[in-house]
């Protein structure tokens, strides 16, 4: 996918995800140098107004696409924890 199509898709995702006008919670994220530099270059080139404009829809889309796998993983971890908490007398 070329850069202009990627950017157009990212902007559509912001609107589709319902992120515009929503209350926002500040979040600090640490990225490896290479992706951080790529984000900064896109913003500096004027493709996006901020790094947040790129990160918000990407994170939202990731969670939406992986929601069930994440829920299953959390449930398995909760079950494993509960099994470890059982007393040996039970």
XYZ file of N, CA and C in Angstrom:
270
model
N 0.860 -1.165 0.000
C 0.000 0.000 0.000
C 0.909 1.231 0.000
N 0.659 2.149 -0.932
C 1.490 3.340 -0.972
C 1.116 4.286 0.164
N 1.996 5.243 0.443
C 1.847 6.112 1.607
C 0.564 6.928 1.573
N 0.208 7.467 0.436
C -0.996 8.305 0.382
C -2.256 7.486 0.665
N -2.311 6.252 0.181
C -3.461 5.387 0.479
C -3.485 5.026 1.960
N -2.312 4.776 2.542
C -2.216 4.462 3.964
C -2.745 5.620 4.796
N -2.331 6.817 4.445
C -2.743 7.996 5.203
C -4.240 8.233 5.065
N -4.760 8.101 3.855
C -6.200 8.265 3.653
C -6.965 7.236 4.479
N -6.477 6.000 4.509
C -7.121 4.948 5.296
C -7.060 5.269 6.783
N -5.929 5.764 7.251
C -5.795 6.115 8.668
C -6.785 7.202 9.044
N -6.961 8.182 8.175
C -7.900 9.264 8.468
C -9.340 8.749 8.471
N -9.664 7.834 7.562
C -11.005 7.234 7.569
C -11.215 6.428 8.845
N -10.163 5.756 9.294
C -10.268 4.954 10.513
C -10.561 5.819 11.730
N -10.001 7.019 11.777
C -10.280 7.924 12.895
C -11.767 8.208 12.943
N -12.349 8.504 11.799
C -13.778 8.800 11.748
C -14.606 7.551 12.032
N -14.218 6.426 11.436
C -14.973 5.183 11.605
C -14.929 4.683 13.046
N -13.804 4.860 13.705
C -13.655 4.385 15.085
C -14.372 5.281 16.076
N -14.908 6.405 15.599
C -15.635 7.292 16.499
C -14.735 8.034 17.463
N -13.498 8.300 17.056
C -12.556 8.943 17.958
C -12.662 10.463 17.944
N -13.214 11.016 16.893
C -13.311 12.468 16.808
C -14.301 12.984 17.839
N -13.886 13.978 18.604
C -14.764 14.605 19.575
C -14.939 13.829 20.869
N -14.329 12.672 20.990
C -14.443 11.873 22.215
C -13.507 12.427 23.284
N -13.880 12.294 24.557
C -12.941 12.678 25.621
C -11.695 11.794 25.523
N -10.553 12.375 25.761
C -9.299 11.641 25.618
C -8.568 11.592 26.963
N -7.900 10.489 27.184
C -7.054 10.326 28.364
C -5.606 10.355 27.882
N -4.777 11.191 28.463
C -3.367 11.211 28.063
C -2.719 9.858 28.350
N -1.865 9.437 27.450
C -1.183 8.152 27.582
C 0.227 8.311 27.042
N 1.198 7.883 27.801
C 2.585 7.960 27.357
C 3.011 6.589 26.861
N 3.610 6.558 25.676
C 4.016 5.301 25.062
C 5.487 5.383 24.684
N 6.216 4.341 24.971
C 7.615 4.267 24.555
C 7.703 3.381 23.326
N 8.359 3.891 22.287
C 8.532 3.155 21.037
C 10.018 2.986 20.746
N 10.365 1.946 20.026
C 11.750 1.843 19.555
C 12.073 3.041 18.654
N 13.352 3.350 18.535
C 13.771 4.537 17.795
C 13.269 4.572 16.350
N 13.323 3.450 15.649
C 12.958 3.461 14.224
C 11.484 3.831 14.000
N 10.505 3.140 14.645
C 9.119 3.547 14.426
C 8.838 4.966 14.926
N 9.496 5.379 16.015
C 9.296 6.738 16.519
C 9.786 7.761 15.498
N 10.919 7.484 14.865
C 11.450 8.383 13.841
C 10.539 8.416 12.621
N 9.977 7.261 12.256
C 9.056 7.208 11.117
C 7.797 8.029 11.400
N 7.259 7.915 12.619
C 6.095 8.722 12.994
C 6.427 10.209 12.934
N 7.562 10.570 13.510
C 7.961 11.975 13.516
C 8.143 12.498 12.093
N 8.700 11.685 11.215
C 8.904 12.108 9.822
C 7.573 12.326 9.114
N 6.584 11.471 9.367
C 5.262 11.651 8.754
C 4.608 12.942 9.222
N 4.763 13.238 10.502
C 4.187 14.482 11.039
C 4.935 15.689 10.468
N 6.255 15.609 10.461
C 7.063 16.724 9.958
C 6.793 16.975 8.473
N 6.524 15.917 7.717
C 6.239 16.053 6.285
C 4.832 16.587 6.042
N 4.030 16.670 7.098
C 2.690 17.220 6.965
C 1.607 16.207 6.641
N 1.946 14.918 6.669
C 0.946 13.891 6.371
C -0.069 13.777 7.495
N 0.376 14.024 8.721
C -0.492 13.989 9.889
C -0.230 15.234 10.717
N -1.205 15.645 11.503
C -1.029 16.833 12.333
C -0.252 16.537 13.607
N -0.268 15.273 14.043
C 0.451 14.893 15.261
C 0.697 13.393 15.256
N 1.585 12.965 16.119
C 1.828 11.531 16.272
C 0.588 10.837 16.811
N -0.169 11.544 17.648
C -1.399 10.973 18.199
C -2.405 10.650 17.104
N -2.425 11.460 16.054
C -3.358 11.226 14.949
C -3.085 9.882 14.273
N -1.855 9.426 14.337
C -1.490 8.124 13.764
C -1.756 7.005 14.761
N -1.383 7.229 16.013
C -1.412 6.170 17.026
C -2.834 5.807 17.451
N -3.703 6.801 17.638
C -5.067 6.516 18.128
C -5.809 5.518 17.249
N -5.950 5.764 15.947
C -6.703 4.792 15.148
C -5.984 3.455 15.012
N -4.645 3.477 15.003
C -3.903 2.216 14.898
C -4.156 1.343 16.120
N -4.105 1.943 17.292
C -4.344 1.186 18.525
C -5.790 0.720 18.616
N -6.715 1.592 18.259
C -8.130 1.228 18.278
C -8.407 0.073 17.329
N -7.855 0.150 16.130
C -8.065 -0.922 15.152
C -7.435 -2.229 15.631
N -6.255 -2.156 16.236
C -5.600 -3.354 16.753
C -6.486 -4.038 17.793
N -6.994 -3.254 18.731
C -7.835 -3.828 19.794
C -9.099 -4.430 19.196
N -9.719 -3.738 18.241
C -10.943 -4.261 17.624
C -10.684 -5.575 16.899
N -9.568 -5.669 16.201
C -9.272 -6.883 15.441
C -8.801 -8.041 16.321
N -8.268 -7.721 17.501
C -7.724 -8.770 18.369
C -8.520 -8.936 19.658
N -9.687 -8.323 19.724
C -10.479 -8.315 20.958
C -10.731 -9.728 21.503
N -11.188 -10.646 20.668
C -11.549 -11.979 21.160
C -10.320 -12.766 21.593
N -9.230 -12.628 20.873
C -8.003 -13.308 21.283
C -7.497 -12.747 22.609
N -7.589 -11.429 22.777
C -7.178 -10.821 24.036
C -8.069 -11.278 25.188
N -9.396 -11.308 24.964
C -10.320 -11.768 26.003
C -10.028 -13.210 26.402
N -9.778 -14.050 25.405
C -9.477 -15.455 25.703
C -8.188 -15.568 26.510
N -7.187 -14.809 26.123
C -5.922 -14.836 26.857
C -6.124 -14.396 28.303
N -6.877 -13.315 28.523
C -7.128 -12.835 29.877
C -7.911 -13.866 30.687
N -8.890 -14.518 30.061
C -9.672 -15.532 30.765
C -8.799 -16.711 31.166
N -7.943 -17.148 30.255
C -7.048 -18.266 30.572
C -6.111 -17.908 31.734
N -5.612 -16.677 31.725
C -4.741 -16.240 32.814
C -5.508 -16.188 34.131
N -6.752 -15.720 34.096
C -7.572 -15.675 35.314
C -7.848 -17.076 35.842
N -8.149 -18.006 34.949
C -8.416 -19.396 35.354
C -7.163 -20.016 35.960
N -6.016 -19.791 35.316
C -4.761 -20.336 35.838
C -4.480 -19.778 37.232
N -4.711 -18.469 37.411
C -4.506 -17.859 38.715
C -5.441 -18.479 39.749
N -6.713 -18.645 39.395
C -7.697 -19.206 40.326
C -7.329 -20.634 40.714
N -6.857 -21.406 39.767
C -6.457 -22.783 40.070
C -5.262 -22.817 41.017
N -4.359 -21.860 40.871
C -3.200 -21.797 41.773
C -3.612 -21.383 43.177
N -4.729 -20.683 43.305
C -5.171 -20.191 44.617
C -5.930 -21.248 45.410
N -6.302 -22.335 44.767
C -7.033 -23.382 45.473
C -6.145 -24.003 46.535
N -6.744 -24.253 47.680
C -5.964 -24.858 48.763
C -5.763 -26.340 48.467
N -4.679 -26.926 48.926
C -4.447 -28.352 48.691
C -5.471 -29.237 49.400
N -6.188 -28.711 50.399
C -7.173 -29.490 51.148
C -8.491 -29.622 50.399
N -8.702 -28.784 49.403
C -10.015 -28.767 48.721
C -10.250 -29.969 47.870
